[in-house]
Coordinates of C-alpha atoms in Angstrom, one line a residue:
X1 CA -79.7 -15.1 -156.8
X2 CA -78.7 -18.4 -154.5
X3 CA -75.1 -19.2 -154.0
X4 CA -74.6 -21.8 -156.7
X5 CA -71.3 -24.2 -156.4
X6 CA -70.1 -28.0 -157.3
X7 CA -67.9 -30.0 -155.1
X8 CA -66.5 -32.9 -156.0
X9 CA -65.1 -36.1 -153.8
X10 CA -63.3 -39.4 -154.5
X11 CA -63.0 -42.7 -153.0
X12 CA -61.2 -46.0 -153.7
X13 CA -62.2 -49.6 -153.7
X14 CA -59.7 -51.9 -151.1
X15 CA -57.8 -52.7 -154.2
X16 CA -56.2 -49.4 -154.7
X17 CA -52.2 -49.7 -154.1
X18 CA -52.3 -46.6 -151.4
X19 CA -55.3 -48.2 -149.8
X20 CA -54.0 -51.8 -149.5
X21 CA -50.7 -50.1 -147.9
X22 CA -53.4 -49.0 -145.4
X23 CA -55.0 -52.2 -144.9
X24 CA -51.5 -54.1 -144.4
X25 CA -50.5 -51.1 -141.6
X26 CA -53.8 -51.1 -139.8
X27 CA -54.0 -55.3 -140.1
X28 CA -50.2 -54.7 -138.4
X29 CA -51.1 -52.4 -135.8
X30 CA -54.4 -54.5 -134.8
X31 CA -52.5 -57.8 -134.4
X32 CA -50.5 -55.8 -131.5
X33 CA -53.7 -54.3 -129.7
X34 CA -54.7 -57.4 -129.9
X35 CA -52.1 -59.3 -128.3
X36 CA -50.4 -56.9 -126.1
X37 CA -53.7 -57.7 -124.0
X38 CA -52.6 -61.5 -123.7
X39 CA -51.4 -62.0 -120.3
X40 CA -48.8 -64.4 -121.5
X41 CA -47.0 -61.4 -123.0
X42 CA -47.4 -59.4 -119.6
X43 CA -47.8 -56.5 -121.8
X44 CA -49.3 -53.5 -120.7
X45 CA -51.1 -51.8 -123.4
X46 CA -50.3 -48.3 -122.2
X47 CA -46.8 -49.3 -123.4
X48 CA -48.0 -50.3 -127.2
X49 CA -46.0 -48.1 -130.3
X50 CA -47.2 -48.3 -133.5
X51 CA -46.0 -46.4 -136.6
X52 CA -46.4 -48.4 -139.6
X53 CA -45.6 -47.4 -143.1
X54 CA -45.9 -50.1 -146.4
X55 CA -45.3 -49.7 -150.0
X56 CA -46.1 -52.1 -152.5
X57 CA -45.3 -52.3 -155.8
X58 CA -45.0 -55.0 -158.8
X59 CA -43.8 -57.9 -157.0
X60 CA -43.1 -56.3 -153.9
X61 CA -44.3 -55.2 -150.4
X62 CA -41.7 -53.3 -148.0
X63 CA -43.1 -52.5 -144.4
X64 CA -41.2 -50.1 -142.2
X65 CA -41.3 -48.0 -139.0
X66 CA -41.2 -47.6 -135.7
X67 CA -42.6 -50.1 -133.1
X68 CA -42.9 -51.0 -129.5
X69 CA -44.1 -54.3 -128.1
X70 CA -43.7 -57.6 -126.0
X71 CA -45.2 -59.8 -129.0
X72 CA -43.8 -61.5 -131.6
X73 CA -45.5 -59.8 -135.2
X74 CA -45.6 -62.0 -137.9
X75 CA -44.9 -59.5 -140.4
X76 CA -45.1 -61.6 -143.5
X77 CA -47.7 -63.7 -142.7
X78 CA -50.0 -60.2 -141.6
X79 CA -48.8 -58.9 -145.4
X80 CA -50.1 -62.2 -147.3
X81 CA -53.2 -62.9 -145.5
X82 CA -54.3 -59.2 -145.8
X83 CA -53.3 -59.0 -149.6
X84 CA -55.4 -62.5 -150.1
X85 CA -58.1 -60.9 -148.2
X86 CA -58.5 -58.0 -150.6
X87 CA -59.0 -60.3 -153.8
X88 CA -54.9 -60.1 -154.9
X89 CA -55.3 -64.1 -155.5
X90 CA -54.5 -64.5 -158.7
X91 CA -50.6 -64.3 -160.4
X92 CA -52.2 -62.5 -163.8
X93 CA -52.9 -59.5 -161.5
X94 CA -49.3 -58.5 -161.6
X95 CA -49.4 -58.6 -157.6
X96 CA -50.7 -61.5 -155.5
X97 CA -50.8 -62.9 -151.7
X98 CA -48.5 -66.0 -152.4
X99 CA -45.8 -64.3 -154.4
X100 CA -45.2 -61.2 -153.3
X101 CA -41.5 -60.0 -151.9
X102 CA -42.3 -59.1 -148.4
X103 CA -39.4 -57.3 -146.7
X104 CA -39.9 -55.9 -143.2
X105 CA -37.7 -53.0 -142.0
X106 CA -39.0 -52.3 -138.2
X107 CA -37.1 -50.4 -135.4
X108 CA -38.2 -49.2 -131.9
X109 CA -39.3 -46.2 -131.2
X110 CA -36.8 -43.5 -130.4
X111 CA -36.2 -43.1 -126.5
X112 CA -36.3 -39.1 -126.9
X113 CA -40.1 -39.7 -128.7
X114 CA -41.0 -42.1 -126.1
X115 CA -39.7 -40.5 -122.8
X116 CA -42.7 -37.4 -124.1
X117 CA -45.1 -40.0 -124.9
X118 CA -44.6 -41.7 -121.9
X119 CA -45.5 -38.9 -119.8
X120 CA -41.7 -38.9 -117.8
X121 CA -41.0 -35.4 -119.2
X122 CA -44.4 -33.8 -117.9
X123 CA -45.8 -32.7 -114.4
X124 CA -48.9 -35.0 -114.1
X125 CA -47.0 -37.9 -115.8
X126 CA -49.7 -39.0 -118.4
X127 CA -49.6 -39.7 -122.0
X128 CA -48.0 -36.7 -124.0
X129 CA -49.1 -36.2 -127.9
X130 CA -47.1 -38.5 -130.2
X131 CA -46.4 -35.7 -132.1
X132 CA -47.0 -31.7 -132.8
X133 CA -49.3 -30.9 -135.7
X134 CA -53.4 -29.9 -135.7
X135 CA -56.5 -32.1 -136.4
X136 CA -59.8 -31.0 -137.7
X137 CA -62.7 -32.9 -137.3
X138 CA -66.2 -31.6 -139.1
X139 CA -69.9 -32.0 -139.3
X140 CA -73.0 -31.3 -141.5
X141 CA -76.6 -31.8 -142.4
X142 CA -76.2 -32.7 -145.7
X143 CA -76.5 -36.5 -145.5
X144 CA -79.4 -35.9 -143.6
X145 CA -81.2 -33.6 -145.6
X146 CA -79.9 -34.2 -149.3
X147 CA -83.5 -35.4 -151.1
X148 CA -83.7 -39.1 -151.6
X149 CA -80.7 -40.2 -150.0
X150 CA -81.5 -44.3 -148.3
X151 CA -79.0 -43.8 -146.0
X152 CA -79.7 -44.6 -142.2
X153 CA -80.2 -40.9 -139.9
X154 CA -76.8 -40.2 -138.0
X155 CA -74.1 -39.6 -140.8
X156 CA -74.1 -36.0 -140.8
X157 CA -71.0 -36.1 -143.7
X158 CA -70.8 -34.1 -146.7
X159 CA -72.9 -35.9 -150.1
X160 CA -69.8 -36.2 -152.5
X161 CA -67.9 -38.3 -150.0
X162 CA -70.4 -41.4 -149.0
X163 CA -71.7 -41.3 -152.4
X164 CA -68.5 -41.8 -153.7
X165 CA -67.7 -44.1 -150.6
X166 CA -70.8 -46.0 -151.5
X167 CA -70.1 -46.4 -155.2
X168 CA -66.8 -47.9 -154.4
X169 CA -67.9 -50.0 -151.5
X170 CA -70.5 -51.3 -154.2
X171 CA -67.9 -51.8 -157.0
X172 CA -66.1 -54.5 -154.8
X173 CA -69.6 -55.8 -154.0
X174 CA -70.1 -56.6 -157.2
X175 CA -67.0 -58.3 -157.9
X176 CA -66.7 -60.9 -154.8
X177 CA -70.1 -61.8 -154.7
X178 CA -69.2 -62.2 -158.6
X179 CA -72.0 -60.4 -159.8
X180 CA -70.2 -59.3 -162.5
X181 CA -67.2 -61.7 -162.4
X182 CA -65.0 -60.0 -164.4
X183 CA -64.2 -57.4 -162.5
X184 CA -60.9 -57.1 -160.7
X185 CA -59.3 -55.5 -157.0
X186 CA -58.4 -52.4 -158.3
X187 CA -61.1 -49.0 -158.4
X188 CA -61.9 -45.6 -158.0
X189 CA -64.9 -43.4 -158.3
X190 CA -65.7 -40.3 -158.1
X191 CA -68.8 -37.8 -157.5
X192 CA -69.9 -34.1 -158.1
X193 CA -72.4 -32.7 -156.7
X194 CA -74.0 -29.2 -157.2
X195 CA -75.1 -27.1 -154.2
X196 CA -77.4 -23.2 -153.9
X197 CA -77.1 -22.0 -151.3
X198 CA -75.0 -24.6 -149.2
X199 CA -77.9 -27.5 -149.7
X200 CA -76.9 -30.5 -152.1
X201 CA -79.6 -30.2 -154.6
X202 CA -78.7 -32.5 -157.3
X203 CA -75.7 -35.0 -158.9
X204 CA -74.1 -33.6 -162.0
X205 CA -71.4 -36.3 -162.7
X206 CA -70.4 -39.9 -161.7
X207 CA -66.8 -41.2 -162.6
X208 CA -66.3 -45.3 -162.0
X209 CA -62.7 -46.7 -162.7
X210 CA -62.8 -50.8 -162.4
X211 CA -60.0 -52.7 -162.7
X212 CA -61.1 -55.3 -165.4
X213 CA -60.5 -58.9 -167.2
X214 CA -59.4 -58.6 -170.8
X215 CA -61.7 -58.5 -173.4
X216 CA -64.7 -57.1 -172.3
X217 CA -66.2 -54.6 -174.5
X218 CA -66.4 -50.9 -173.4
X219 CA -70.0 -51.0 -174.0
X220 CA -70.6 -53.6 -171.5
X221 CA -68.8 -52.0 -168.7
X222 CA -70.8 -48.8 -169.5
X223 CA -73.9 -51.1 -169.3
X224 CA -73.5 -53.4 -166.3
X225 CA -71.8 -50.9 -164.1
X226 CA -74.7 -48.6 -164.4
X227 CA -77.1 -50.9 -163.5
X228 CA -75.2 -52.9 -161.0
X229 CA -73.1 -49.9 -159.4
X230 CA -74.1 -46.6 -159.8
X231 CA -78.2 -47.3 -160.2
X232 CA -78.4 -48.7 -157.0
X233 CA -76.9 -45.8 -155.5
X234 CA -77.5 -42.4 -157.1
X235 CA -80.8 -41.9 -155.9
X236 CA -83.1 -39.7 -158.8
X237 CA -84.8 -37.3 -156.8
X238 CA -80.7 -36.3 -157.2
X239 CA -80.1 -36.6 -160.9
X240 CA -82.5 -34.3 -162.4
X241 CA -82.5 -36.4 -166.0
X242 CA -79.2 -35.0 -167.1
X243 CA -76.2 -36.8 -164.8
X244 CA -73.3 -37.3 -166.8
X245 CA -72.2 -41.2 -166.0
X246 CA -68.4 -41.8 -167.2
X247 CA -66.8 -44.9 -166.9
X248 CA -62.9 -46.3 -167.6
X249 CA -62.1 -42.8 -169.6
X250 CA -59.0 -44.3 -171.2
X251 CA -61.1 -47.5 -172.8
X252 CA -59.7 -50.2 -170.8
X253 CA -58.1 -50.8 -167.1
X254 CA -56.9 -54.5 -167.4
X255 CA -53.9 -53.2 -165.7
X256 CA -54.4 -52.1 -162.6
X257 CA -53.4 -52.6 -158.9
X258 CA -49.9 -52.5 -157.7
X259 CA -48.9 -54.0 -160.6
X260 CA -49.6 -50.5 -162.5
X261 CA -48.8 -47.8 -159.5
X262 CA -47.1 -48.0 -156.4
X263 CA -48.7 -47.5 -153.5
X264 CA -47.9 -45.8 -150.3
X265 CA -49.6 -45.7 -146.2
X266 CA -51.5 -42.5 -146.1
X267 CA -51.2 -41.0 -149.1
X268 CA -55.6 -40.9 -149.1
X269 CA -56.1 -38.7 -146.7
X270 CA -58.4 -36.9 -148.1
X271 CA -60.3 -39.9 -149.0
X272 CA -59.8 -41.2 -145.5
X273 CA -62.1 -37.7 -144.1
X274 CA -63.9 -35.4 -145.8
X275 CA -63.5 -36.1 -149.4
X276 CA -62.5 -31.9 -149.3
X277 CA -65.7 -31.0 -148.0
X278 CA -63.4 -29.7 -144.5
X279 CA -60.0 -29.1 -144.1
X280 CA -57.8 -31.3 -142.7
X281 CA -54.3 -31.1 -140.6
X282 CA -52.1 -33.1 -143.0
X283 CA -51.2 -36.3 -141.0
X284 CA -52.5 -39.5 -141.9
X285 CA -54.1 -42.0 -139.8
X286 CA -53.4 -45.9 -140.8
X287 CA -50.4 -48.0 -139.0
X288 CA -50.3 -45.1 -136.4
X289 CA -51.5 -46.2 -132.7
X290 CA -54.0 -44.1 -130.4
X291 CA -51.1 -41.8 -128.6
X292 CA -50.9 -40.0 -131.8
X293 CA -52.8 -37.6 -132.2
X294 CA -52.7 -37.0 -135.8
X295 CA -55.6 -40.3 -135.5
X296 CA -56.5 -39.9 -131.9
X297 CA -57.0 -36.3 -132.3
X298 CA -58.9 -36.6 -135.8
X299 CA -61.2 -38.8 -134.1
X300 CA -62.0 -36.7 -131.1
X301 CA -62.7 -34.0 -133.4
X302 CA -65.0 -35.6 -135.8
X303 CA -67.2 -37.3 -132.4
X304 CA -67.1 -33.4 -130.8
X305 CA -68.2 -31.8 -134.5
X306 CA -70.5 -34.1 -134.8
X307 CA -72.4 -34.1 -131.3
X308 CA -72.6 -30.3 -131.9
X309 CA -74.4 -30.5 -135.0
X310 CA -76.4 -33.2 -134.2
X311 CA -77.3 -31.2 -130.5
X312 CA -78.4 -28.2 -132.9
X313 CA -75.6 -26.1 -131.9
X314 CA -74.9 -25.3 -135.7
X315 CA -75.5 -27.1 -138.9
X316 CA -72.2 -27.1 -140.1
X317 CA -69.4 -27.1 -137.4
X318 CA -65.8 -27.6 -138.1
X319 CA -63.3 -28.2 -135.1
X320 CA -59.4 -27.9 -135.1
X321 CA -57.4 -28.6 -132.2
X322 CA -53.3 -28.2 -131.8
X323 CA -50.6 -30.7 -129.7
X324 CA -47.1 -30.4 -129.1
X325 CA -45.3 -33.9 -128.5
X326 CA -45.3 -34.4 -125.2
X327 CA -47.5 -32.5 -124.3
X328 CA -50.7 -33.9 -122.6
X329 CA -53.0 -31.0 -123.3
X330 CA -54.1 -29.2 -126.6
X331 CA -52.6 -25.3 -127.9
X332 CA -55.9 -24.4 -129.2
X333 CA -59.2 -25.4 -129.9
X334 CA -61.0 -23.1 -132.5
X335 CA -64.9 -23.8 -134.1
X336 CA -66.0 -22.6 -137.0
X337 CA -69.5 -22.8 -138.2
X338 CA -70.2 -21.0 -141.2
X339 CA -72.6 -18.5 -140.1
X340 CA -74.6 -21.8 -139.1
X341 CA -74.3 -21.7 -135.6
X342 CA -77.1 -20.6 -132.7
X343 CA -74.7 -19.7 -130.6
X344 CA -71.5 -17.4 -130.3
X345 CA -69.0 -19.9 -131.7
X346 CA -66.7 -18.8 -128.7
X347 CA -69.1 -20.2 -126.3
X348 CA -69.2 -23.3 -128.6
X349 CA -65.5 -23.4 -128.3
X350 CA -65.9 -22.7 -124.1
X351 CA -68.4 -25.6 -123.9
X352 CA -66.0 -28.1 -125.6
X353 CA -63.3 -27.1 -123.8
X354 CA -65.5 -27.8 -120.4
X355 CA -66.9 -31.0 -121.2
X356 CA -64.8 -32.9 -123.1
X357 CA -60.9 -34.1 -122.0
X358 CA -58.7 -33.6 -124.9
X359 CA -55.5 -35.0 -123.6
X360 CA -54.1 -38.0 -125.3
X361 CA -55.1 -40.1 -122.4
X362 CA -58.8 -38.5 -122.2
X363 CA -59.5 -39.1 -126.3
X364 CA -58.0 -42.8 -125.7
X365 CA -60.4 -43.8 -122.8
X366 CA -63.7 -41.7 -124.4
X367 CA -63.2 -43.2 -127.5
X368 CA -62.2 -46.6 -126.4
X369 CA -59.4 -46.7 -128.8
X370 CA -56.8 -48.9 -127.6
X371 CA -58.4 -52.0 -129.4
X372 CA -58.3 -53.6 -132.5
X373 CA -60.2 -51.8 -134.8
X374 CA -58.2 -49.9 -137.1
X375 CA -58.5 -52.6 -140.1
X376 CA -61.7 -51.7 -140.9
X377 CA -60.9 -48.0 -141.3
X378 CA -58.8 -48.5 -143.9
X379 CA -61.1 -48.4 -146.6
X380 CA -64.3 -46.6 -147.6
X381 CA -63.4 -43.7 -145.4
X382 CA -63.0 -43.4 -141.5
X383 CA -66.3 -40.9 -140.7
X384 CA -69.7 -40.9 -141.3
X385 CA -69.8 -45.1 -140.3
X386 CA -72.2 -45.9 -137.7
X387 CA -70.8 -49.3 -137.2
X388 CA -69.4 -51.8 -134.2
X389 CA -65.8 -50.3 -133.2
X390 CA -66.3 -46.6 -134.9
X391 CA -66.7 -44.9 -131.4
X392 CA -66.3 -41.5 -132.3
X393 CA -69.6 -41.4 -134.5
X394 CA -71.5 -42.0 -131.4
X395 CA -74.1 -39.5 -130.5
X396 CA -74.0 -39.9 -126.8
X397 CA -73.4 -36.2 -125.6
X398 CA -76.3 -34.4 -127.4
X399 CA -78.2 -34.3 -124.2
X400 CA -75.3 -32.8 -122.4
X401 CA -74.1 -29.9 -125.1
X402 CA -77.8 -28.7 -125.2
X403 CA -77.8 -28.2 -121.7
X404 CA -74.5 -26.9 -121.0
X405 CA -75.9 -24.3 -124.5
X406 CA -79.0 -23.4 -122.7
X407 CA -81.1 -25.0 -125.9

């Protein structure tokens, strides 16, 4: 009998309260990569701090944190131009750009972090770990092999998540080009997908939340998104005739938005990765900069996962890696590959350790990270994007794994 399963992912349109707290950090954090590179500022980047956290609720936006920088950061103006820039335009949302509270609560960072960070307090006196904790960072065929699927070669993510990331990136489609104008910020899908034997073989159910103008009749919603949202994407070599299609469960989401549930920085993490498809390390990554790791290390371990995988090592290949603050060089570094791998998964773990640098410093200058680029990840996940600025989804050490595997 095959190994028969269902997993299940979400995702969130730009609108959600927890991801518009991630857009307002990351917007925050890219304004000072940005300008800590202007020589008027004679900034060294190196020196850049970032750790952002937002809240909004009705009415209201508070930023705090911890930052270090030579540049001036127009905190209010960063909040209302990012807020407008999601579609929060309008005052009968319940939360828009122009009259929103904004209060900013911002410190520097604490001299006992920094003095780790800042390599004083370690022999070779390079960038320590922001932080202790452990990243993961993971890889698959499924996108790849999942019948179908119009989705360009190179994801190598688990199905649920960029169906569900596609869904919602589609939902807010639809509602600025104003294909279906009545739609508002807010959103949220949702995806199951069954599996034998660890292959994706078909979509059971589809869940679509949209934020909505008053008035419009649940029947049309049903309608419209189907055609318009979820049509488009669900390919049907995947539905099998029998996909369950749900939309606004309760009846009704006029609602929505800040307006109708706080929202906090990082509280999508699971969103943000895998969609549960791979574990992850529990920090988040928006409004954080590059020296820590709980981003820089996430990232590392996604771009290593995925070169294995896509260099044949295994077809599943899931990576975690350790820090200490302060500390410039990694605890551990353990592979798992799920009885997928064509090699000893200790030799995997050997060849990593041998060709890639996974000090702070070493992730920073593979990955290219200290730029601004962060805005972007806020939304529709941070993996699987083969897009300008998402460095670690690069395939550019296939050639060199194989060899250093023998394949």
């Amino acid at each position: 009998m095959p190994k028969e399963y269902r997993l299940t992912s979400e995702s969130v349109t730009e609108g959600h309260p927890d991801k518009v707290c991630d857009q307002v950090s990351d917007t925050i954090l890219d304004y000072i990569m940005a300008h800590e590179e202007d020589p008027q500022y004679h900034g060294d980047l190196r020196k850049a701090r970032v750790a952002v956290e937002t809240l909004v609720t009705t009415g209201t936006c508070v930023v705090a944190g911890e930052v270090r920088t030579e540049c001036y950061v127009p905190i209010d103006e960063i909040v209302r131009n990012t807020i407008r820039e999601i579609g929060y335009t309008r005052a009968k949302f319940g939360f828009d750009a122009d009259n929103v509270g904004v209060l900013a609560a911002i410190h520097g960072q604490s001299d006992d972090i920094a003095q780790g960070v800042d390599g004083l307090e370690n022999e070779c006196h390079c960038t320590g770990a922001g932080d202790q904790g452990m990243m993961f960072g993971y890889a698959c065929t499924e996108t790849e092999i999942a019948p179908g699927v119009d989705t360009p070669p190179g994801e190598y993510m688990p199905l649920p998540i960029m169906l569900a990331h596609k869904l919602a990136r589609r939902l807010a489609e639809v509602r600025r080009d104003d294909e279906l104008e009545y739609l508002w910020p807010d959103g949220k899908t949702q995806v199951t997908v069954e599996y034998e034997d660890d292959k994706p073989v078909r979509v059971t159910k589809v869940l679509l939340a949209a934020q909505h103008a008053a008035g419009i009749p649940h029947s049309q919603l049903e309608s419209e998104l189907t055609e318009y949202v979820i049509d488009p994407i669900i390919p049907l070599a995947l539905r099998h005739g029998d996909m369950d299609i749900m939309v606004n469960r309760t009846g009704q989401f006029v609602l929505g938005g800040p307006a109708a549930d706080s929202g906090v920085t990082g509280r999508k993490i699971i969103v943000d990765t895998y969609g549960g498809g791979a574990r992850h390390g529990g920090g988040a990554f928006s409004g954080k900069d590059p020296t820590k790791v709980d981003r820089s290390g996430a990232y590392m371990a996604r771009y290593i996962a995925k070169n294995v995988v896509a260099a044949g090592l295994a077809d599943r290949c899931e990576l975690q890696i350790s820090y200490a603050i302060g500390d410039p060089c990694p605890f551990s570094c353990a592979v798992f590959c799920f009885g997928t791998e064509k090699i000893d998964e200790c030799k995997i773990s050997d060849i990593i350790l041998d060709t890639f640098d996974l000090s702070p410093d070493g992730m920073i200058e593979t990955l290219d990270l200290r730029k601004p680029i962060y805005r972007r990840t806020a939304s529709y996940g941070h993996f699987g994007r083969n897009e300008p600025g998402f460095t670690w989804e690069q395939l550019d050490m296939v050639a060199a794994l194989k060899a250093a595997a023998g394949l």
